[in-house]
Short mmCIF file of C-alpha atoms and ligand atoms in Angstrom, two decimals:
data_model
loop_
_atom_site.label_atom_id
_atom_site.label_comp_id
_atom_site.label_asym_id
_atom_site.label_seq_id
_atom_site.Cartn_x
_atom_site.Cartn_y
_atom_site.Cartn_z
CA MET A 1 1.49 -7.27 -9.96
CA ASP A 2 1.04 -10.99 -9.30
CA ASP A 3 -2.74 -10.66 -9.53
CA PHE A 4 -2.20 -9.68 -13.19
CA ALA A 5 -0.39 -12.68 -14.64
CA ILE A 6 -0.21 -14.80 -17.78
CA ARG A 7 -1.69 -18.25 -17.27
CA GLY A 8 -1.94 -20.72 -20.11
CA GLY A 9 -0.80 -17.98 -22.47
CA VAL A 10 -3.61 -15.59 -21.46
CA LEU A 11 -3.47 -12.57 -19.17
CA HIS A 12 -5.66 -13.03 -16.10
CA VAL A 13 -6.78 -10.68 -13.38
CA GLU A 14 -6.75 -12.95 -10.36
CA ASP A 15 -8.51 -16.07 -11.71
CA VAL A 16 -10.43 -14.38 -14.51
CA PRO A 17 -9.09 -14.44 -18.08
CA LEU A 18 -9.39 -10.97 -19.60
CA PRO A 19 -10.95 -12.22 -22.88
CA ALA A 20 -13.98 -13.34 -20.85
CA ILE A 21 -14.51 -9.79 -19.63
CA ALA A 22 -13.92 -8.30 -23.08
CA GLU A 23 -16.45 -10.66 -24.58
CA ALA A 24 -19.12 -9.92 -22.00
CA VAL A 25 -18.61 -6.17 -21.49
CA GLY A 26 -16.82 -5.02 -24.62
CA THR A 27 -13.80 -2.76 -24.73
CA PRO A 28 -12.39 -0.41 -23.61
CA VAL A 29 -13.01 -1.31 -19.97
CA TYR A 30 -11.14 -0.79 -16.71
CA VAL A 31 -10.54 -3.97 -14.72
CA TYR A 32 -9.55 -3.85 -11.03
CA SER A 33 -8.33 -6.58 -8.71
CA CYS A 34 -10.01 -6.72 -5.33
CA ARG A 35 -7.13 -8.74 -3.91
CA THR A 36 -4.52 -6.20 -5.03
CA LEU A 37 -6.53 -3.30 -3.63
CA ALA A 38 -6.88 -5.02 -0.25
CA ARG A 39 -3.24 -6.06 -0.22
CA HIS A 40 -2.04 -2.52 -0.96
CA ALA A 41 -4.30 -1.16 1.77
CA ARG A 42 -2.73 -3.58 4.25
CA VAL A 43 0.83 -3.00 3.08
CA PHE A 44 0.40 0.74 3.59
CA ARG A 45 -1.19 0.27 7.00
CA ASN A 46 1.52 -2.17 8.10
CA ALA A 47 4.22 0.24 6.97
CA LEU A 48 2.94 2.67 9.62
CA ALA A 49 2.56 0.09 12.38
CA ALA A 50 5.38 1.59 14.46
CA LEU A 51 3.46 4.85 14.90
CA PRO A 52 1.31 5.18 18.02
CA SER A 53 -1.81 6.74 16.44
CA VAL A 54 -2.66 6.71 12.74
CA HIS A 55 -5.71 7.73 10.69
CA LEU A 56 -5.95 6.45 7.10
CA ALA A 57 -8.02 8.47 4.65
CA PHE A 58 -8.07 7.00 1.15
CA ALA A 59 -7.76 9.75 -1.48
CA VAL A 60 -11.07 9.21 -3.25
CA LYS A 61 -9.98 11.26 -6.25
CA SER A 62 -7.57 8.50 -7.32
CA ASN A 63 -10.43 6.03 -7.82
CA PRO A 64 -13.90 7.04 -6.65
CA ASN A 65 -15.72 3.94 -7.90
CA LEU A 66 -18.25 2.91 -5.25
CA ALA A 67 -17.15 -0.73 -5.21
CA VAL A 68 -13.50 0.28 -4.88
CA LEU A 69 -14.45 2.54 -1.96
CA LYS A 70 -16.29 -0.40 -0.42
CA VAL A 71 -13.11 -2.50 -0.55
CA LEU A 72 -11.23 0.29 1.24
CA GLN A 73 -14.03 0.75 3.76
CA ARG A 74 -13.83 -2.96 4.58
CA GLU A 75 -10.10 -2.46 5.13
CA GLY A 76 -10.93 0.16 7.74
CA TYR A 77 -10.02 3.21 5.68
CA GLY A 78 -11.73 6.56 5.93
CA ALA A 79 -11.62 9.01 3.04
CA ASP A 80 -9.97 12.19 1.86
CA VAL A 81 -12.50 14.04 -0.31
CA VAL A 82 -12.30 17.24 -2.33
CA SER A 83 -15.92 17.82 -3.25
CA ILE A 84 -19.34 17.09 -1.89
CA GLY A 85 -19.76 14.52 -4.65
CA GLU A 86 -16.77 12.62 -3.29
CA MET A 87 -18.12 12.94 0.27
CA ARG A 88 -21.43 11.44 -0.79
CA ARG A 89 -19.59 8.54 -2.41
CA ALA A 90 -17.54 7.86 0.71
CA LEU A 91 -20.72 7.90 2.83
CA ALA A 92 -22.51 5.68 0.31
CA ALA A 93 -19.65 3.18 0.66
CA GLY A 94 -20.31 3.06 4.40
CA MET A 95 -17.35 5.12 5.56
CA PRO A 96 -18.29 6.90 8.80
CA ALA A 97 -18.58 10.68 8.38
CA ALA A 98 -16.20 11.07 11.31
CA ASP A 99 -13.47 9.30 9.29
CA ILE A 100 -13.74 11.66 6.32
CA VAL A 101 -11.38 14.57 5.70
CA PHE A 102 -12.41 17.41 3.38
CA SER A 103 -9.52 18.99 1.42
CA GLY A 104 -9.51 21.42 -1.50
CA VAL A 105 -8.98 25.13 -2.18
CA GLY A 106 -12.46 25.87 -3.42
CA LYS A 107 -14.94 24.46 -0.93
CA THR A 108 -18.19 26.34 -1.48
CA ALA A 109 -20.45 27.48 1.34
CA ALA A 110 -23.07 24.94 0.25
CA GLU A 111 -20.49 22.16 0.37
CA MET A 112 -19.22 23.20 3.79
CA VAL A 113 -22.77 23.29 5.16
CA GLU A 114 -23.60 19.84 3.80
CA ALA A 115 -20.35 18.45 5.23
CA LEU A 116 -20.98 20.10 8.61
CA GLU A 117 -24.49 18.73 8.77
CA ALA A 118 -23.23 15.26 7.83
CA GLY A 119 -20.84 15.38 10.81
CA LEU A 120 -17.70 15.24 8.69
CA GLY A 121 -14.56 14.46 10.71
CA GLN A 122 -12.13 17.15 9.63
CA PHE A 123 -11.87 20.11 7.29
CA ASN A 124 -8.39 20.80 5.96
CA VAL A 125 -8.70 24.57 5.72
CA GLU A 126 -6.72 25.96 2.80
CA SER A 127 -6.84 29.72 3.53
CA GLU A 128 -7.67 32.24 6.22
CA GLU A 129 -10.66 33.32 4.15
CA GLU A 130 -12.03 29.79 4.00
CA GLY A 131 -11.41 29.28 7.73
CA ALA A 132 -13.35 32.41 8.62
CA GLU A 133 -16.25 31.42 6.37
CA LEU A 134 -16.33 27.87 7.74
CA ALA A 135 -16.24 29.16 11.32
CA ALA A 136 -19.19 31.47 10.66
CA LEU A 137 -21.23 28.75 8.93
CA ALA A 138 -20.61 26.35 11.81
CA ALA A 139 -21.26 28.89 14.57
CA ALA A 140 -24.54 29.94 12.94
CA ARG A 141 -25.69 26.32 13.25
CA GLY A 142 -24.38 25.81 16.76
CA LEU A 143 -21.72 23.44 15.43
CA ILE A 144 -17.95 23.20 15.70
CA ALA A 145 -16.02 22.49 12.51
CA THR A 146 -13.11 20.28 13.46
CA ALA A 147 -10.20 21.39 11.30
CA THR A 148 -6.53 21.56 10.49
CA LEU A 149 -4.78 24.39 8.68
CA ARG A 150 -3.16 23.32 5.42
CA VAL A 151 0.28 24.80 5.12
CA ASN A 152 2.29 25.18 1.95
CA PRO A 153 5.80 24.22 3.07
CA ASP A 154 7.45 25.59 -0.10
CA VAL A 155 9.19 22.32 -0.89
CA ASP A 156 9.57 21.02 -4.44
CA ALA A 157 8.32 17.43 -4.49
CA GLY A 158 10.40 16.80 -7.62
CA THR A 159 7.45 15.39 -9.54
CA HIS A 160 5.67 16.51 -12.73
CA ALA A 161 4.88 20.24 -12.53
CA LYS A 162 1.16 19.63 -13.05
CA ILE A 163 0.89 17.40 -9.98
CA SER A 164 3.21 19.34 -7.68
CA THR A 165 1.35 21.12 -4.88
CA GLY A 166 3.84 22.17 -2.20
CA LYS A 167 5.72 25.06 -3.79
CA ALA A 168 5.05 28.67 -2.82
CA ASP A 169 3.54 29.38 -6.23
CA ASN A 170 1.08 26.48 -6.01
CA LYS A 171 -2.44 27.45 -4.97
CA PHE A 172 -2.61 25.06 -2.01
CA GLY A 173 -2.46 25.92 1.69
CA VAL A 174 -1.28 29.06 3.46
CA PRO A 175 2.30 30.32 3.11
CA TYR A 176 4.62 28.72 5.65
CA ASP A 177 5.87 32.04 7.03
CA ARG A 178 2.35 33.33 7.67
CA ALA A 179 0.93 30.08 8.99
CA ALA A 180 1.48 30.70 12.71
CA ALA A 181 -0.20 34.11 12.58
CA ILE A 182 -3.13 32.77 10.58
CA TYR A 183 -3.47 29.82 12.96
CA THR A 184 -3.56 32.17 15.93
CA ARG A 185 -6.32 34.28 14.37
CA LEU A 186 -8.41 31.30 13.21
CA VAL A 187 -8.15 29.34 16.45
CA ALA A 188 -9.87 32.19 18.27
CA LEU A 189 -13.00 31.98 16.10
CA PRO A 190 -16.07 30.38 17.60
CA GLY A 191 -17.26 27.54 15.39
CA LEU A 192 -13.78 26.38 14.42
CA GLY A 193 -12.08 23.56 16.29
CA LEU A 194 -8.54 23.86 14.94
CA ARG A 195 -6.45 20.94 16.12
CA GLY A 196 -3.39 20.80 13.91
CA LEU A 197 -1.78 21.22 10.52
CA ALA A 198 -2.02 19.53 7.12
CA LEU A 199 0.18 19.37 4.05
CA HIS A 200 0.37 17.56 0.73
CA ILE A 201 3.31 18.41 -1.51
CA GLY A 202 2.48 16.46 -4.65
CA SER A 203 1.72 13.15 -6.28
CA GLN A 204 3.78 10.32 -7.83
CA ILE A 205 6.64 11.28 -5.49
CA ALA A 206 9.69 9.19 -6.35
CA ASP A 207 12.16 10.54 -3.79
CA LEU A 208 11.48 10.74 -0.05
CA GLY A 209 13.91 13.65 0.48
CA PRO A 210 11.41 16.45 -0.27
CA SER A 211 8.73 14.81 1.91
CA GLU A 212 11.21 14.54 4.76
CA ARG A 213 12.14 18.22 4.41
CA ALA A 214 8.47 19.21 4.33
CA PHE A 215 7.61 17.09 7.38
CA THR A 216 10.59 18.51 9.26
CA ARG A 217 9.41 22.05 8.51
CA MET A 218 5.91 21.14 9.66
CA GLY A 219 7.30 19.65 12.87
CA ALA A 220 9.11 22.92 13.60
CA LEU A 221 5.94 24.91 12.97
CA MET A 222 4.01 22.53 15.25
CA GLN A 223 6.53 23.12 18.04
CA ASP A 224 6.27 26.90 17.58
CA LEU A 225 2.49 26.67 17.87
CA ARG A 226 2.75 24.51 20.97
CA SER A 227 5.23 26.94 22.51
CA ALA A 228 2.65 29.66 21.93
CA GLY A 229 0.13 27.62 23.91
CA HIS A 230 -1.84 25.91 21.14
CA VAL A 231 -2.97 22.30 21.58
CA ILE A 232 -1.97 20.27 18.53
CA THR A 233 -3.40 16.75 18.40
CA HIS A 234 -3.54 15.99 14.67
CA MET A 235 -1.05 16.34 11.82
CA ASP A 236 -2.16 15.37 8.30
CA LEU A 237 0.79 14.39 6.10
CA GLY A 238 -1.25 14.02 2.88
CA GLY A 239 -0.61 11.41 0.21
CA GLY A 240 1.67 11.37 -2.79
CA LEU A 241 3.81 8.24 -2.58
CA GLY A 242 4.64 7.18 -6.14
CA VAL A 243 4.31 3.76 -7.75
CA PRO A 244 6.37 2.01 -10.43
CA TYR A 245 4.89 2.51 -13.90
CA ARG A 246 7.58 0.65 -15.83
CA ALA A 247 10.12 -2.06 -15.31
CA GLY A 248 13.22 -0.68 -13.67
CA ASP A 249 11.42 2.20 -11.93
CA ASP A 250 13.08 2.40 -8.54
CA LEU A 251 10.61 3.89 -6.08
CA PRO A 252 10.57 4.09 -2.33
CA THR A 253 8.29 1.40 -0.92
CA PRO A 254 5.56 2.01 1.66
CA ALA A 255 7.98 0.47 4.20
CA ASP A 256 10.67 3.03 3.26
CA TYR A 257 8.09 5.78 3.59
CA GLY A 258 6.84 4.45 6.95
CA ALA A 259 10.37 4.25 8.32
CA MET A 260 11.04 7.86 7.29
CA VAL A 261 7.78 9.04 8.86
CA ALA A 262 8.54 7.15 12.07
CA ARG A 263 12.00 8.74 12.23
CA VAL A 264 10.84 12.29 11.50
CA CYS A 265 7.37 12.38 13.06
CA GLY A 266 7.26 9.43 15.46
CA GLY A 267 7.82 11.61 18.52
CA TRP A 268 5.25 14.27 17.72
CA ASP A 269 2.63 12.98 20.15
CA VAL A 270 -0.25 13.46 17.71
CA THR A 271 -2.55 11.35 15.56
CA LEU A 272 -0.78 11.23 12.21
CA MET A 273 -3.16 11.30 9.26
CA PHE A 274 -2.43 9.98 5.77
CA GLU A 275 -4.19 10.42 2.43
CA PRO A 276 -2.83 7.70 0.13
CA GLY A 277 -4.40 7.33 -3.30
CA ARG A 278 -2.22 6.07 -6.13
CA VAL A 279 -0.16 3.74 -3.94
CA ILE A 280 -3.35 1.81 -3.17
CA THR A 281 -5.11 1.90 -6.54
CA GLY A 282 -2.47 2.50 -9.23
CA ASN A 283 -1.24 -1.02 -9.77
CA ALA A 284 -4.61 -2.57 -8.91
CA GLY A 285 -6.12 -1.81 -12.31
CA VAL A 286 -5.61 -2.13 -16.05
CA LEU A 287 -7.39 -0.58 -19.01
CA LEU A 288 -8.39 -3.41 -21.34
CA THR A 289 -8.54 -2.44 -25.00
CA GLU A 290 -8.81 -4.01 -28.45
CA VAL A 291 -6.58 -3.25 -31.40
CA ILE A 292 -8.77 -1.75 -34.13
CA ARG A 293 -6.08 -1.94 -36.78
CA VAL A 294 -2.39 -1.58 -37.36
CA LYS A 295 -1.72 1.27 -39.73
CA GLU A 296 1.49 1.61 -41.67
CA GLY A 297 3.60 4.62 -40.63
CA VAL A 298 6.69 6.35 -41.99
CA ASN A 299 9.07 5.30 -39.23
CA ALA A 300 7.00 2.72 -37.37
CA PRO A 301 3.47 1.35 -37.57
CA PHE A 302 0.62 2.93 -35.61
CA VAL A 303 -1.24 0.47 -33.41
CA VAL A 304 -4.70 2.06 -33.25
CA VAL A 305 -6.56 0.81 -30.15
CA ASP A 306 -10.16 1.40 -29.12
CA ALA A 307 -9.15 3.16 -25.89
CA ALA A 308 -8.33 6.84 -26.19
CA MET A 309 -7.25 9.90 -24.25
CA ASN A 310 -10.84 10.39 -23.12
CA ASP A 311 -10.61 7.02 -21.32
CA LEU A 312 -7.06 7.39 -19.97
CA ALA A 313 -5.94 11.01 -19.98
CA ARG A 314 -2.61 10.65 -18.18
CA PRO A 315 -0.32 10.22 -21.22
CA ALA A 316 -1.88 13.25 -22.94
CA MET A 317 -1.91 15.39 -19.78
CA TYR A 318 1.34 14.47 -18.07
CA ASP A 319 3.32 12.59 -20.73
CA ALA A 320 2.77 9.62 -18.45
CA TRP A 321 4.06 6.15 -19.28
CA HIS A 322 1.68 3.18 -19.09
CA ASP A 323 3.05 -0.22 -20.04
CA PHE A 324 1.21 -1.74 -23.00
CA ALA A 325 0.96 -5.53 -23.09
CA ALA A 326 -0.86 -8.09 -25.21
CA VAL A 327 -3.46 -10.25 -23.47
CA ARG A 328 -2.20 -13.27 -25.50
CA PRO A 329 1.48 -12.45 -26.05
CA SER A 330 3.17 -14.51 -28.75
CA GLY A 331 6.65 -13.75 -27.46
CA GLU A 332 7.38 -11.66 -30.54
CA THR A 333 7.75 -7.89 -30.32
CA MET A 334 7.42 -4.94 -32.66
CA LEU A 335 8.47 -1.31 -32.65
CA ALA A 336 5.33 0.84 -32.88
CA HIS A 337 3.40 3.92 -31.88
CA VAL A 338 0.27 3.18 -29.82
CA VAL A 339 -2.56 5.62 -30.43
CA GLY A 340 -6.28 6.04 -29.86
CA PRO A 341 -8.97 7.03 -32.38
CA ILE A 342 -9.44 10.64 -31.19
CA CYS A 343 -8.76 13.42 -33.63
CA GLU A 344 -5.77 15.07 -32.08
CA SER A 345 -2.15 14.05 -31.79
CA SER A 346 -2.17 14.16 -28.01
CA ASP A 347 -4.23 10.96 -28.23
CA THR A 348 -0.98 9.01 -28.18
CA PHE A 349 -0.12 6.40 -25.57
CA ALA A 350 3.38 5.50 -26.75
CA MET A 351 5.84 6.54 -29.46
CA ASN A 352 8.60 4.34 -30.83
CA ARG A 353 8.05 1.72 -28.19
CA THR A 354 8.95 -1.94 -28.34
CA ILE A 355 5.70 -3.74 -27.54
CA ASP A 356 4.25 -7.22 -27.81
CA ARG A 357 3.45 -7.91 -31.45
CA VAL A 358 -0.28 -7.30 -32.01
CA VAL A 359 -2.63 -7.37 -34.98
CA ALA A 360 -6.18 -6.11 -35.55
CA GLY A 361 -8.63 -7.75 -33.17
CA ASP A 362 -6.05 -8.55 -30.47
CA LEU A 363 -6.71 -7.59 -26.88
CA ALA A 364 -4.16 -5.62 -24.89
CA VAL A 365 -3.91 -3.70 -21.63
CA PHE A 366 -2.48 -0.48 -20.37
CA ARG A 367 -1.10 -1.28 -16.95
CA THR A 368 -1.06 0.74 -13.73
CA ALA A 369 -4.33 2.34 -14.73
CA GLY A 370 -6.20 1.95 -11.44
CA ALA A 371 -5.40 5.47 -10.24
CA TYR A 372 -6.52 8.62 -12.05
CA GLY A 373 -7.86 6.49 -14.91
CA ALA A 374 -11.63 6.07 -15.16
CA THR A 375 -12.16 9.02 -12.84
CA MET A 376 -10.55 11.39 -15.33
CA ALA A 377 -12.47 9.99 -18.29
CA SER A 378 -14.66 12.18 -20.46
CA THR A 379 -16.93 11.76 -23.46
CA TYR A 380 -14.73 13.80 -25.81
CA ASN A 381 -15.43 13.02 -29.46
CA SER A 382 -18.86 11.77 -28.29
CA ARG A 383 -17.33 8.56 -27.10
CA PRO A 384 -19.01 6.50 -24.37
CA LEU A 385 -17.96 6.91 -20.75
CA VAL A 386 -15.74 3.92 -20.05
CA PRO A 387 -17.12 1.10 -17.83
CA GLU A 388 -15.37 -0.56 -14.87
CA VAL A 389 -15.17 -4.17 -13.70
CA LEU A 390 -14.05 -5.53 -10.33
CA VAL A 391 -12.56 -9.02 -10.08
CA ASP A 392 -12.52 -11.08 -6.90
CA ALA A 393 -10.83 -14.48 -7.33
CA ASP A 394 -12.89 -16.23 -10.03
CA ARG A 395 -15.89 -13.92 -9.91
CA TRP A 396 -16.28 -10.50 -11.41
CA ALA A 397 -18.88 -7.78 -11.69
CA ILE A 398 -19.52 -4.64 -13.71
CA VAL A 399 -19.12 -1.88 -11.11
CA ALA A 400 -19.74 1.02 -13.51
CA ASP A 401 -21.80 0.82 -16.68
CA ARG A 402 -20.65 2.08 -20.01
CA ILE A 403 -22.57 5.35 -20.45
CA ASP A 404 -23.73 5.45 -24.02
CA PRO A 405 -23.35 8.68 -26.05
CA ALA A 406 -27.13 8.52 -26.54
CA ALA A 407 -27.60 9.13 -22.80
CA ILE A 408 -25.42 12.24 -23.03
CA LEU A 409 -27.27 13.39 -26.15
CA ALA A 410 -30.57 12.91 -24.32
CA ALA A 411 -29.43 15.43 -21.67
CA GLU A 412 -28.95 18.15 -24.31
CA ARG A 413 -31.63 20.55 -25.58
CA VAL A 414 -32.06 22.74 -28.61
CA PRO A 415 -33.60 26.03 -27.42
CA ALA A 416 -36.93 26.95 -28.95
CA TRP A 417 -35.48 30.01 -30.69
CA LEU A 418 -33.31 27.75 -32.84
CA GLY A 419 -36.44 26.04 -34.08
N1 LLP B 1 -4.32 14.47 -0.65
C1 LLP B 1 -4.45 15.58 -1.38
C2 LLP B 1 -4.79 16.83 -0.70
C3 LLP B 1 -4.27 15.54 -2.78
O1 LLP B 1 -4.40 16.66 -3.48
C4 LLP B 1 -3.95 14.32 -3.42
C5 LLP B 1 -3.77 14.24 -4.85
C6 LLP B 1 -3.84 13.17 -2.60
C7 LLP B 1 -4.02 13.28 -1.24
C8 LLP B 1 -3.52 11.81 -3.18
O2 LLP B 1 -2.30 11.77 -3.81
P1 LLP B 1 -1.71 10.36 -4.28
O3 LLP B 1 -1.42 9.53 -3.06
O4 LLP B 1 -2.71 9.70 -5.14
O5 LLP B 1 -0.49 10.74 -5.03
N2 LLP B 1 -4.28 13.29 -11.86
C9 LLP B 1 -2.88 13.20 -11.49
C10 LLP B 1 -2.71 13.15 -9.99
C11 LLP B 1 -3.31 14.32 -9.24
C12 LLP B 1 -3.16 14.23 -7.75
C13 LLP B 1 -3.89 15.32 -7.05
N3 LLP B 1 -3.84 15.27 -5.62
C14 LLP B 1 -2.25 12.00 -12.16
O6 LLP B 1 -2.93 11.32 -12.92
O7 LLP B 1 -1.06 11.74 -11.98
#
């Protein structure tokens, strides 16, 4: 996190002191580092350099901001999208349609048609039903939908249950034992250009063992399909590599991951596809907030900040840890609970945590907020939609406006019958 460092007693993002952004934009606000984003993109790419053919599709869901996508596009990344809204963003950022992969269990017919007509590079088909529908939609238009079949390898990624996707009970992909039969039926359909398999077993993966087991299973299935005469040219290994959220977190690095992939999949003679999200964006962003007041508590004081669960949902949804740090740390600490203003107890960022001592009016950040932060924000409690800022060396720009509650109110109507 060297692009997020204290200089002259003040936390900077690259060369920009955070108080300057708070003063100009207000708080809460997400702040991203261009340099960190680009560096992470290169580190991940370099970690796979030993592989003969690689396609990188940034998982848009982790941070769909248009400017962030532009940084990834300039780094040569394509996109992994899960809705037509995400596809439009990737295209708007200048990513070629051919470099975009469309995942997701609930692609609608309208979405598939729009993606087909845009010339999207690959559909990761999640069920036999979807494959048949996609084939028919493509054939009716004289098109071929290039695709892989997403397989559920029934491997526990060992991550939080809500972000685990590769177990038999998860809704994703087709069951491993039925995959070969489904592949054989789908590959025969006109309109569908099946060329391989896809998987994604979960997110914030902290142990490479489950991924290795899943890839090994997929390799065996690939060989079975080849033995049956199918031509497999692409294997999509998904995303999921975790990032450190707190000091002492010991996670596999992209290099560790790349070495494992090279060992397990290096001889597959395919284009290997990857869908990294968090590993690129997670530590490239912070949520900047101001302390509203410090309220006395029974066991420890409550530090009430102006960011809330509507701005950063991860602690409330997944009990996630985000480091909390003062923008002008005094060196003193305090034991406190850190909470937002929303009227429910899940609006809690930290309990009984030793943090930098802060008082009302101080600025602070939640770290590692670049992934699944702003994109999961809502307007709950009629709060504004949080803005985003991108820093590049000593310049910075607002890359998403704060959406005022008045704009949301203006989109609502009272029906005539209510008078
Ligand atoms: N590919 C597919 C098909 C996915 O479903 C996901 C994430 C990714 C790639 C990217 O995974 P990543 O590299 O970012 O781990 N909101 C949750 C995370 C949900 C992840 C969903 N799928 C969180 O805040 O932790």
